[in-house]
mmCIF file of C-alpha atoms in Angstrom:
data_model
loop_
_atom_site.group_PDB
_atom_site.id
_atom_site.type_symbol
_atom_site.label_atom_id
_atom_site.label_comp_id
_atom_site.label_asym_id
_atom_site.label_seq_id
_atom_site.Cartn_x
_atom_site.Cartn_y
_atom_site.Cartn_z
ATOM 1 C CA MET A 1 -46.661 -171.338 67.583
ATOM 2 C CA ARG A 2 -43.560 -170.698 68.606
ATOM 3 C CA LEU A 3 -42.091 -172.948 65.887
ATOM 4 C CA LEU A 4 -43.775 -172.352 63.564
ATOM 5 C CA ASP A 5 -43.443 -168.185 63.679
ATOM 6 C CA ASP A 6 -39.565 -168.805 63.329
ATOM 7 C CA VAL A 7 -40.189 -169.909 59.613
ATOM 8 C CA ARG A 8 -39.775 -167.122 57.957
ATOM 9 C CA GLU A 9 -38.321 -164.392 55.817
ATOM 10 C CA ILE A 10 -37.069 -168.129 53.949
ATOM 11 C CA ARG A 11 -35.241 -167.365 50.103
ATOM 12 C CA SER A 12 -37.737 -168.608 47.512
ATOM 13 C CA GLU A 13 -34.833 -170.343 46.008
ATOM 14 C CA GLU A 14 -34.896 -172.592 49.120
ATOM 15 C CA ALA A 15 -38.290 -173.309 49.566
ATOM 16 C CA SER A 16 -40.107 -173.209 46.155
ATOM 17 C CA VAL A 17 -42.090 -176.802 47.061
ATOM 18 C CA GLU A 18 -45.599 -177.118 46.782
ATOM 19 C CA ALA A 19 -46.681 -177.892 50.393
ATOM 20 C CA GLU A 20 -48.045 -181.793 50.181
ATOM 21 C CA ASP A 21 -44.803 -182.189 48.570
ATOM 22 C CA LEU A 22 -43.051 -181.045 52.294
ATOM 23 C CA SER A 23 -41.391 -183.682 54.021
ATOM 24 C CA VAL A 24 -40.433 -183.706 58.042
ATOM 25 C CA ALA A 25 -36.792 -183.322 56.084
ATOM 26 C CA ARG A 26 -37.747 -180.504 54.094
ATOM 27 C CA GLU A 27 -39.384 -178.282 57.102
ATOM 28 C CA VAL A 28 -36.654 -179.287 59.746
ATOM 29 C CA LEU A 29 -33.998 -177.784 56.766
ATOM 30 C CA ALA A 30 -35.913 -174.740 57.132
ATOM 31 C CA ILE A 31 -36.924 -174.049 60.281
ATOM 32 C CA GLU A 32 -32.782 -174.961 61.566
ATOM 33 C CA ILE A 33 -31.451 -172.150 58.040
ATOM 34 C CA GLU A 34 -33.827 -169.764 59.872
ATOM 35 C CA ARG A 35 -33.235 -170.140 63.555
ATOM 36 C CA ALA A 36 -29.308 -169.533 63.402
ATOM 37 C CA LYS A 37 -30.469 -165.923 61.364
ATOM 38 C CA PRO A 38 -29.483 -162.729 63.775
ATOM 39 C CA ARG A 39 -32.882 -161.939 65.059
ATOM 40 C CA PRO A 40 -34.428 -158.764 63.646
ATOM 41 C CA ALA A 41 -34.452 -155.539 65.399
ATOM 42 C CA ARG A 42 -37.729 -154.506 67.287
ATOM 43 C CA THR A 43 -39.757 -157.979 66.980
ATOM 44 C CA LYS A 44 -40.892 -159.825 69.593
ATOM 45 C CA ARG A 45 -38.172 -162.033 71.341
ATOM 46 C CA ARG A 46 -38.811 -166.000 68.857
ATOM 47 C CA ARG A 47 -35.839 -168.733 69.451
ATOM 48 C CA ARG A 48 -35.765 -172.826 69.327
ATOM 49 C CA VAL A 49 -38.510 -175.288 70.783
ATOM 50 C CA GLY A 50 -39.187 -174.545 74.425
ATOM 51 C CA LEU A 51 -35.935 -172.023 75.418
ATOM 52 C CA GLY A 52 -37.811 -169.380 77.742
ATOM 53 C CA VAL A 53 -37.375 -165.219 78.207
ATOM 54 C CA GLY A 54 -36.641 -164.003 81.154
ATOM 55 C CA LEU A 55 -33.390 -162.298 83.117
ATOM 56 C CA GLY A 56 -31.570 -164.559 86.028
ATOM 57 C CA ILE A 57 -31.248 -168.592 85.715
ATOM 58 C CA GLY A 58 -29.896 -170.591 89.103
ATOM 59 C CA GLY A 59 -26.987 -172.760 89.014
ATOM 60 C CA LEU A 60 -27.090 -175.841 86.626
ATOM 61 C CA GLY A 61 -26.223 -179.682 87.288
ATOM 62 C CA ALA A 62 -27.098 -183.423 88.094
ATOM 63 C CA ALA A 63 -24.917 -186.221 89.388
ATOM 64 C CA ALA A 64 -24.433 -188.687 85.442
ATOM 65 C CA LEU A 65 -25.161 -191.864 86.564
ATOM 66 C CA GLY A 66 -24.201 -195.261 85.221
ATOM 67 C CA THR A 67 -22.081 -195.218 82.688
ATOM 68 C CA PHE A 68 -22.998 -192.163 80.020
ATOM 69 C CA ALA A 69 -20.085 -189.252 80.310
ATOM 70 C CA VAL A 70 -20.852 -185.746 81.196
ATOM 71 C CA VAL A 71 -19.126 -184.185 77.920
ATOM 72 C CA SER A 72 -19.880 -179.964 77.179
ATOM 73 C CA ILE A 73 -17.317 -178.015 75.745
ATOM 74 C CA VAL A 74 -16.038 -174.386 76.606
ATOM 75 C CA ALA A 75 -16.651 -171.432 73.646
ATOM 76 C CA GLY A 76 -13.058 -169.919 73.529
ATOM 77 C CA SER A 77 -11.598 -173.255 72.540
ATOM 78 C CA VAL A 78 -14.164 -173.518 69.415
ATOM 79 C CA VAL A 79 -14.349 -170.331 67.876
ATOM 80 C CA ALA A 80 -10.060 -169.615 69.049
ATOM 81 C CA PRO A 81 -8.796 -173.647 69.132
ATOM 82 C CA ALA A 82 -5.124 -173.660 69.392
ATOM 83 C CA GLY A 83 -3.935 -176.129 66.709
ATOM 84 C CA VAL A 84 -5.378 -179.446 64.135
ATOM 85 C CA SER A 85 -3.925 -182.232 64.296
ATOM 86 C CA SER A 86 -2.773 -184.759 61.460
ATOM 87 C CA ALA A 87 -5.418 -186.913 61.677
ATOM 88 C CA SER A 88 -8.827 -185.782 58.676
ATOM 89 C CA ALA A 89 -11.805 -184.386 59.263
ATOM 90 C CA ALA A 90 -13.546 -187.474 57.605
ATOM 91 C CA GLU A 91 -11.002 -190.411 59.877
ATOM 92 C CA LEU A 92 -11.881 -188.657 63.344
ATOM 93 C CA LEU A 93 -15.652 -189.000 62.432
ATOM 94 C CA GLU A 94 -15.316 -192.536 61.758
ATOM 95 C CA ARG A 95 -13.548 -193.127 64.848
ATOM 96 C CA ALA A 96 -16.970 -190.913 66.075
ATOM 97 C CA SER A 97 -18.830 -193.025 63.983
ATOM 98 C CA ASP A 98 -17.394 -196.673 65.240
ATOM 99 C CA ALA A 99 -17.915 -194.722 68.859
ATOM 100 C CA ALA A 100 -21.762 -195.112 68.120
ATOM 101 C CA LEU A 101 -22.068 -197.611 67.281
ATOM 102 C CA ALA A 102 -20.403 -199.511 69.674
ATOM 103 C CA GLN A 103 -23.056 -198.239 72.261
ATOM 104 C CA VAL A 104 -26.470 -199.838 70.431
ATOM 105 C CA ALA A 105 -26.341 -202.831 73.018
ATOM 106 C CA ALA A 106 -25.305 -199.784 75.550
ATOM 107 C CA VAL A 107 -27.550 -197.469 75.563
ATOM 108 C CA ASP A 108 -30.862 -199.276 76.075
ATOM 109 C CA ALA A 109 -29.648 -202.106 78.685
ATOM 110 C CA GLN A 110 -28.310 -198.650 80.789
ATOM 111 C CA LEU A 111 -31.271 -197.328 80.450
ATOM 112 C CA ALA A 112 -33.457 -198.556 82.818
ATOM 113 C CA PRO A 113 -37.350 -197.990 83.957
ATOM 114 C CA GLY A 114 -37.972 -195.453 85.525
ATOM 115 C CA GLN A 115 -34.620 -194.333 84.245
ATOM 116 C CA TYR A 116 -34.857 -191.017 81.566
ATOM 117 C CA LEU A 117 -32.256 -189.742 79.808
ATOM 118 C CA ARG A 118 -31.377 -185.950 79.770
ATOM 119 C CA VAL A 119 -30.226 -184.016 76.916
ATOM 120 C CA GLU A 120 -29.264 -180.228 78.703
ATOM 121 C CA THR A 121 -29.577 -177.836 75.214
ATOM 122 C CA THR A 122 -27.544 -174.081 76.263
ATOM 123 C CA MET A 123 -28.409 -171.683 73.559
ATOM 124 C CA ASP A 124 -25.652 -168.282 73.933
ATOM 125 C CA GLN A 125 -27.501 -165.838 70.665
ATOM 126 C CA VAL A 126 -26.312 -162.948 70.189
ATOM 127 C CA THR A 127 -29.137 -160.163 69.675
ATOM 128 C CA THR A 128 -28.507 -156.818 67.269
ATOM 129 C CA ASP A 129 -30.393 -154.083 65.986
ATOM 130 C CA GLY A 130 -29.260 -155.248 62.370
ATOM 131 C CA THR A 131 -31.207 -157.172 59.982
ATOM 132 C CA ALA A 132 -28.819 -160.501 58.983
ATOM 133 C CA GLN A 133 -27.459 -159.753 56.013
ATOM 134 C CA ASP A 134 -28.840 -156.762 54.620
ATOM 135 C CA ARG A 135 -28.027 -153.945 57.550
ATOM 136 C CA PRO A 136 -25.395 -155.086 60.161
ATOM 137 C CA ALA A 137 -25.649 -154.502 63.921
ATOM 138 C CA GLU A 138 -25.994 -149.912 64.141
ATOM 139 C CA SER A 139 -26.042 -149.261 67.511
ATOM 140 C CA GLY A 140 -26.701 -152.091 70.292
ATOM 141 C CA GLY A 141 -26.679 -155.697 71.054
ATOM 142 C CA PHE A 142 -26.484 -158.291 73.830
ATOM 143 C CA ARG A 143 -26.075 -162.479 74.140
ATOM 144 C CA ARG A 144 -27.969 -164.367 76.264
ATOM 145 C CA HIS A 145 -27.956 -168.077 77.580
ATOM 146 C CA THR A 146 -30.560 -169.485 76.738
ATOM 147 C CA VAL A 147 -30.932 -173.004 79.205
ATOM 148 C CA GLU A 148 -33.507 -176.830 78.490
ATOM 149 C CA VAL A 149 -33.314 -179.962 79.288
ATOM 150 C CA VAL A 150 -35.410 -182.382 78.057
ATOM 151 C CA TYR A 151 -36.292 -185.857 80.259
ATOM 152 C CA VAL A 152 -36.501 -188.529 77.815
ATOM 153 C CA PRO A 153 -38.309 -191.675 79.478
ATOM 154 C CA ALA A 154 -37.214 -194.863 79.028
ATOM 155 C CA ASP A 155 -40.475 -196.625 77.384
ATOM 156 C CA ARG A 156 -40.921 -193.386 74.661
ATOM 157 C CA THR A 157 -43.949 -193.868 74.558
ATOM 158 C CA GLN A 158 -44.903 -192.352 78.073
ATOM 159 C CA ASP A 159 -44.520 -188.005 78.447
ATOM 160 C CA TRP A 160 -41.379 -186.498 78.108
ATOM 161 C CA ILE A 161 -40.336 -183.607 80.872
ATOM 162 C CA VAL A 162 -39.338 -180.237 79.127
ATOM 163 C CA GLU A 163 -38.214 -177.952 81.663
ATOM 164 C CA THR A 164 -37.375 -174.719 80.338
ATOM 165 C CA ARG A 165 -34.867 -171.768 82.568
ATOM 166 C CA ALA A 166 -35.257 -167.906 83.275
ATOM 167 C CA ASP A 167 -32.730 -166.447 80.035
ATOM 168 C CA GLU A 168 -29.425 -164.879 81.529
ATOM 169 C CA VAL A 169 -27.921 -161.583 80.128
ATOM 170 C CA THR A 170 -24.603 -162.494 79.377
ATOM 171 C CA GLY A 171 -22.949 -159.353 77.307
ATOM 172 C CA VAL A 172 -24.323 -155.625 76.474
ATOM 173 C CA TYR A 173 -22.502 -154.031 73.150
ATOM 174 C CA GLY A 174 -22.312 -150.666 71.593
ATOM 175 C CA PRO A 175 -23.224 -146.909 73.135
ATOM 176 C CA GLU A 176 -26.971 -147.677 72.941
ATOM 177 C CA GLY A 177 -27.409 -151.938 73.680
ATOM 178 C CA GLN A 178 -28.651 -151.357 77.050
ATOM 179 C CA GLU A 179 -32.397 -149.254 75.842
ATOM 180 C CA PHE A 180 -32.186 -151.980 72.909
ATOM 181 C CA LEU A 181 -32.181 -155.057 75.711
ATOM 182 C CA ASP A 182 -34.356 -153.745 77.820
ATOM 183 C CA SER A 183 -36.827 -152.263 74.363
ATOM 184 C CA VAL A 184 -36.872 -156.245 73.755
ATOM 185 C CA LEU A 185 -37.955 -156.449 77.091
ATOM 186 C CA ALA A 186 -40.566 -155.098 77.087
ATOM 187 C CA GLU A 187 -42.143 -156.947 74.847
ATOM 188 C CA PRO A 188 -44.991 -159.375 75.590
ATOM 189 C CA GLN A 189 -42.772 -162.860 76.569
ATOM 190 C CA LEU A 190 -43.720 -165.697 74.580
ATOM 191 C CA ASP A 191 -42.197 -168.103 77.190
ATOM 192 C CA GLU A 192 -41.344 -167.943 80.478
ATOM 193 C CA ALA A 193 -39.038 -170.682 83.274
ATOM 194 C CA SER A 194 -41.636 -173.622 83.157
ATOM 195 C CA VAL A 195 -42.047 -177.331 82.975
ATOM 196 C CA ARG A 196 -43.811 -178.813 80.795
ATOM 197 C CA ALA A 197 -44.413 -182.767 80.368
ATOM 198 C CA TYR A 198 -45.750 -183.635 76.154
ATOM 199 C CA PRO A 199 -47.148 -187.377 75.983
ATOM 200 C CA ALA A 200 -44.802 -189.654 73.821
ATOM 201 C CA GLY A 201 -42.275 -186.952 73.708
ATOM 202 C CA ILE A 202 -45.159 -184.864 71.023
ATOM 203 C CA ARG A 203 -45.028 -181.015 70.944
ATOM 204 C CA THR A 204 -48.555 -178.614 69.903
ATOM 205 C CA TYR A 205 -48.383 -175.874 68.417
ATOM 206 C CA GLY A 206 -52.022 -175.148 67.539
ATOM 207 C CA GLU A 207 -52.944 -176.608 64.834
ATOM 208 C CA GLU A 208 -49.796 -178.380 63.907
ATOM 209 C CA THR A 209 -48.075 -180.822 65.737
ATOM 210 C CA GLN A 210 -44.274 -182.401 66.373
ATOM 211 C CA PRO A 211 -41.939 -185.196 67.788
ATOM 212 C CA ILE A 212 -39.148 -182.772 69.190
ATOM 213 C CA ASP A 213 -36.796 -185.541 68.455
ATOM 214 C CA MET A 214 -37.520 -184.298 64.455
ATOM 215 C CA TYR A 215 -36.496 -187.285 62.504
ATOM 216 C CA ARG A 216 -38.451 -190.042 64.465
ATOM 217 C CA ASP A 217 -40.942 -190.889 61.990
ATOM 218 C CA ARG A 218 -38.142 -191.453 59.421
ATOM 219 C CA TYR A 219 -35.265 -193.265 61.299
ATOM 220 C CA ASP A 220 -36.538 -196.312 59.847
ATOM 221 C CA GLU A 221 -36.734 -195.459 57.439
ATOM 222 C CA MET A 222 -33.045 -193.853 57.435
ATOM 223 C CA PRO A 223 -30.458 -196.291 55.597
ATOM 224 C CA ARG A 224 -28.284 -197.518 57.954
ATOM 225 C CA ASP A 225 -25.192 -197.249 55.126
ATOM 226 C CA PRO A 226 -23.029 -193.949 55.193
ATOM 227 C CA ASP A 227 -22.809 -193.526 51.568
ATOM 228 C CA ALA A 228 -26.439 -194.917 51.243
ATOM 229 C CA LEU A 229 -28.027 -192.667 53.402
ATOM 230 C CA LEU A 230 -26.072 -189.313 51.988
ATOM 231 C CA ALA A 231 -28.549 -190.122 48.915
ATOM 232 C CA TRP A 232 -31.632 -190.229 51.556
ATOM 233 C CA PHE A 233 -30.637 -186.957 52.917
ATOM 234 C CA ASP A 234 -29.818 -185.682 49.179
ATOM 235 C CA SER A 235 -32.766 -186.531 48.088
ATOM 236 C CA GLN A 236 -34.781 -184.836 50.842
ATOM 237 C CA ALA A 237 -32.569 -181.640 51.019
ATOM 238 C CA PRO A 238 -31.341 -181.131 47.635
ATOM 239 C CA GLY A 239 -29.287 -177.467 46.829
ATOM 240 C CA GLY A 240 -26.134 -178.686 49.503
ATOM 241 C CA TYR A 241 -28.224 -178.545 52.424
ATOM 242 C CA ALA A 242 -27.969 -182.404 53.432
ATOM 243 C CA GLY A 243 -25.957 -181.295 55.680
ATOM 244 C CA LEU A 244 -27.335 -179.286 57.089
ATOM 245 C CA ALA A 245 -30.017 -181.398 57.453
ATOM 246 C CA ILE A 246 -27.895 -184.666 58.450
ATOM 247 C CA LEU A 247 -27.215 -182.232 61.627
ATOM 248 C CA ASN A 248 -30.188 -181.280 62.208
ATOM 249 C CA ALA A 249 -31.020 -185.578 62.874
ATOM 250 C CA LEU A 250 -27.662 -185.080 64.908
ATOM 251 C CA TYR A 251 -29.176 -183.272 67.554
ATOM 252 C CA GLN A 252 -29.756 -183.724 71.260
ATOM 253 C CA ASN A 253 -27.570 -186.778 70.577
ATOM 254 C CA LEU A 254 -31.464 -188.626 69.980
ATOM 255 C CA PRO A 255 -31.648 -190.923 67.392
ATOM 256 C CA PRO A 256 -30.625 -194.696 68.100
ATOM 257 C CA ALA A 257 -26.818 -195.013 68.380
ATOM 258 C CA ASP A 258 -27.003 -196.816 64.944
ATOM 259 C CA LEU A 259 -28.068 -194.299 63.123
ATOM 260 C CA ARG A 260 -25.956 -192.270 64.913
ATOM 261 C CA ALA A 261 -23.505 -193.635 63.257
ATOM 262 C CA ALA A 262 -24.781 -193.948 59.986
ATOM 263 C CA LEU A 263 -24.383 -190.320 60.002
ATOM 264 C CA LEU A 264 -21.816 -189.348 61.770
ATOM 265 C CA GLY A 265 -20.804 -191.379 58.884
ATOM 266 C CA ALA A 266 -22.543 -189.789 56.309
ATOM 267 C CA LEU A 267 -21.289 -186.601 57.599
ATOM 268 C CA SER A 268 -17.100 -188.481 56.399
ATOM 269 C CA ARG A 269 -17.913 -188.229 53.088
ATOM 270 C CA LEU A 270 -19.158 -184.878 52.375
ATOM 271 C CA PRO A 271 -17.436 -182.909 50.905
ATOM 272 C CA GLU A 272 -17.295 -179.400 52.588
ATOM 273 C CA ILE A 273 -16.286 -180.901 56.016
ATOM 274 C CA SER A 274 -12.829 -179.404 57.253
ATOM 275 C CA LEU A 275 -11.118 -180.174 60.958
ATOM 276 C CA VAL A 276 -10.863 -177.156 62.814
ATOM 277 C CA ALA A 277 -9.202 -178.670 66.278
ATOM 278 C CA GLU A 278 -9.107 -181.548 67.840
ATOM 279 C CA ASP A 279 -8.383 -181.312 71.704
ATOM 280 C CA GLY A 280 -8.301 -184.858 72.647
ATOM 281 C CA ASP A 281 -11.632 -186.960 72.139
ATOM 282 C CA LEU A 282 -13.457 -184.190 71.192
ATOM 283 C CA ALA A 283 -12.914 -183.385 66.898
ATOM 284 C CA THR A 284 -14.572 -179.732 65.774
ATOM 285 C CA ILE A 285 -15.238 -179.681 62.070
ATOM 286 C CA GLN A 286 -16.175 -177.096 60.007
ATOM 287 C CA ARG A 287 -18.886 -177.079 56.906
ATOM 288 C CA THR A 288 -18.505 -174.500 55.120
ATOM 289 C CA ASN A 289 -20.590 -173.800 51.025
ATOM 290 C CA ALA A 290 -21.550 -170.964 49.628
ATOM 291 C CA ASP A 291 -23.806 -169.649 52.225
ATOM 292 C CA SER A 292 -22.770 -170.202 55.572
ATOM 293 C CA VAL A 293 -20.885 -172.027 57.819
ATOM 294 C CA GLN A 294 -20.611 -173.625 60.060
ATOM 295 C CA GLN A 295 -18.377 -175.710 62.775
ATOM 296 C CA PHE A 296 -19.991 -178.639 64.797
ATOM 297 C CA VAL A 297 -17.947 -180.488 68.300
ATOM 298 C CA VAL A 298 -18.196 -184.181 68.172
ATOM 299 C CA ASP A 299 -17.146 -186.449 70.297
ATOM 300 C CA THR A 300 -14.500 -189.510 69.304
ATOM 301 C CA ARG A 301 -14.674 -191.290 72.219
ATOM 302 C CA THR A 302 -18.414 -191.962 72.724
ATOM 303 C CA GLY A 303 -19.780 -190.378 68.890
ATOM 304 C CA MET A 304 -22.548 -187.701 70.212
ATOM 305 C CA LEU A 305 -23.064 -184.369 68.656
ATOM 306 C CA VAL A 306 -21.098 -182.237 71.688
ATOM 307 C CA SER A 307 -21.742 -178.655 70.573
ATOM 308 C CA ILE A 308 -23.065 -176.952 67.040
ATOM 309 C CA ILE A 309 -21.818 -173.255 66.786
ATOM 310 C CA ASP A 310 -22.506 -170.390 64.392
ATOM 311 C CA PRO A 311 -19.659 -168.153 63.857
ATOM 312 C CA ALA A 312 -19.930 -164.201 62.985
ATOM 313 C CA ARG A 313 -21.376 -164.429 60.368
ATOM 314 C CA HIS A 314 -21.903 -160.374 60.220
ATOM 315 C CA PRO A 315 -18.840 -158.387 61.627
ATOM 316 C CA ASN A 316 -19.955 -154.685 63.189
ATOM 317 C CA GLY A 317 -17.668 -152.190 65.409
ATOM 318 C CA ILE A 318 -20.686 -153.306 67.402
ATOM 319 C CA VAL A 319 -19.609 -157.028 68.898
ATOM 320 C CA PRO A 320 -16.433 -157.745 70.401
ATOM 321 C CA ASP A 321 -14.745 -160.591 68.180
ATOM 322 C CA GLY A 322 -14.512 -164.070 68.590
ATOM 323 C CA ILE A 323 -17.771 -164.120 69.919
ATOM 324 C CA PRO A 324 -19.430 -165.989 67.775
ATOM 325 C CA ASP A 325 -23.507 -165.646 66.486
ATOM 326 C CA ASN A 326 -24.739 -168.400 68.311
ATOM 327 C CA ILE A 327 -23.547 -171.704 69.665
ATOM 328 C CA GLN A 328 -26.113 -174.230 71.147
ATOM 329 C CA THR A 329 -24.030 -177.241 73.747
ATOM 330 C CA PHE A 330 -25.890 -180.211 75.195
ATOM 331 C CA THR A 331 -25.237 -182.599 78.140
ATOM 332 C CA THR A 332 -25.598 -185.671 78.188
ATOM 333 C CA SER A 333 -27.320 -187.996 81.473
ATOM 334 C CA ILE A 334 -28.181 -190.482 83.474
ATOM 335 C CA VAL A 335 -31.018 -189.898 85.872
ATOM 336 C CA ASP A 336 -33.488 -191.432 87.878
ATOM 337 C CA SER A 337 -35.798 -188.558 88.064
ATOM 338 C CA ALA A 338 -37.191 -185.676 86.390
ATOM 339 C CA PRO A 339 -38.922 -182.845 87.093
ATOM 340 C CA THR A 340 -42.950 -182.733 88.514
ATOM 341 C CA PRO A 341 -44.235 -180.342 85.346
ATOM 342 C CA ALA A 342 -46.468 -177.770 86.536
ATOM 343 C CA ARG A 343 -50.475 -178.526 86.739
#
């Protein structure tokens, strides 16, 4: 129950609803809020769905087939942008929305029978011996690089293949950083490198199930008009969390292109967004509210979400300045085959 184990320490005022009334949107929202927090000390390492545990990963790479562009982002350019153009965040999101809308027919035509949409998610996350807001890092921390690749079949009712790579530790910080890292690695590991098949893209956690594309069951009821869609999310995730819920829905770029266009259009209407940087077709947008600051990068040419960044929100003397708490990057391509699941 890796995903459900991640949902903990949510403040009662943020999740005070009856279980039977908890919608999919609110569940995902709670998961994402917790996922963005730095991990507490001396606990089993848990993370967002399916990211593996261990040291060392091999080289990555897959040729992009068809006309899907492979997109990526360099972390440093996001955290320390060179400059901002005169275009507004809303204008750039509208441009990305138009690009996504233009792909509606193309996406369906590109993925031929037997092909897969390959979505590689990398995460670079800082773990310290602190416990979020109440106690910053004291003496040690480390940064890990994790990789998960989802192969989405042309017929989404067939098996989705999920390849989990082992972690790579990319930085150790503080006078007791190595000791802290060793103590974490000594704990029972929840996930190892693996290749698994999930029928119709449904993961199972004990008695619980959840689609990999988390909002799948609600795609049909989501309005395609951006204003109406924003109102829909406001009703599902009140209290200023609509923006975070919309980003959840965009996660891994799995919604149909017309819905992605509407989701980006809905984001453009939020008052808490601002433009941080623009680098060619890549626009870095910041979403700020009373509880958090979050950045996300969109490709305005393809209408795809490229990266999500949680900047360092709990300053300490352990982790060097400029390293974000968490950065996730999505790379999308079309391939002719997927790895064979372990039996």
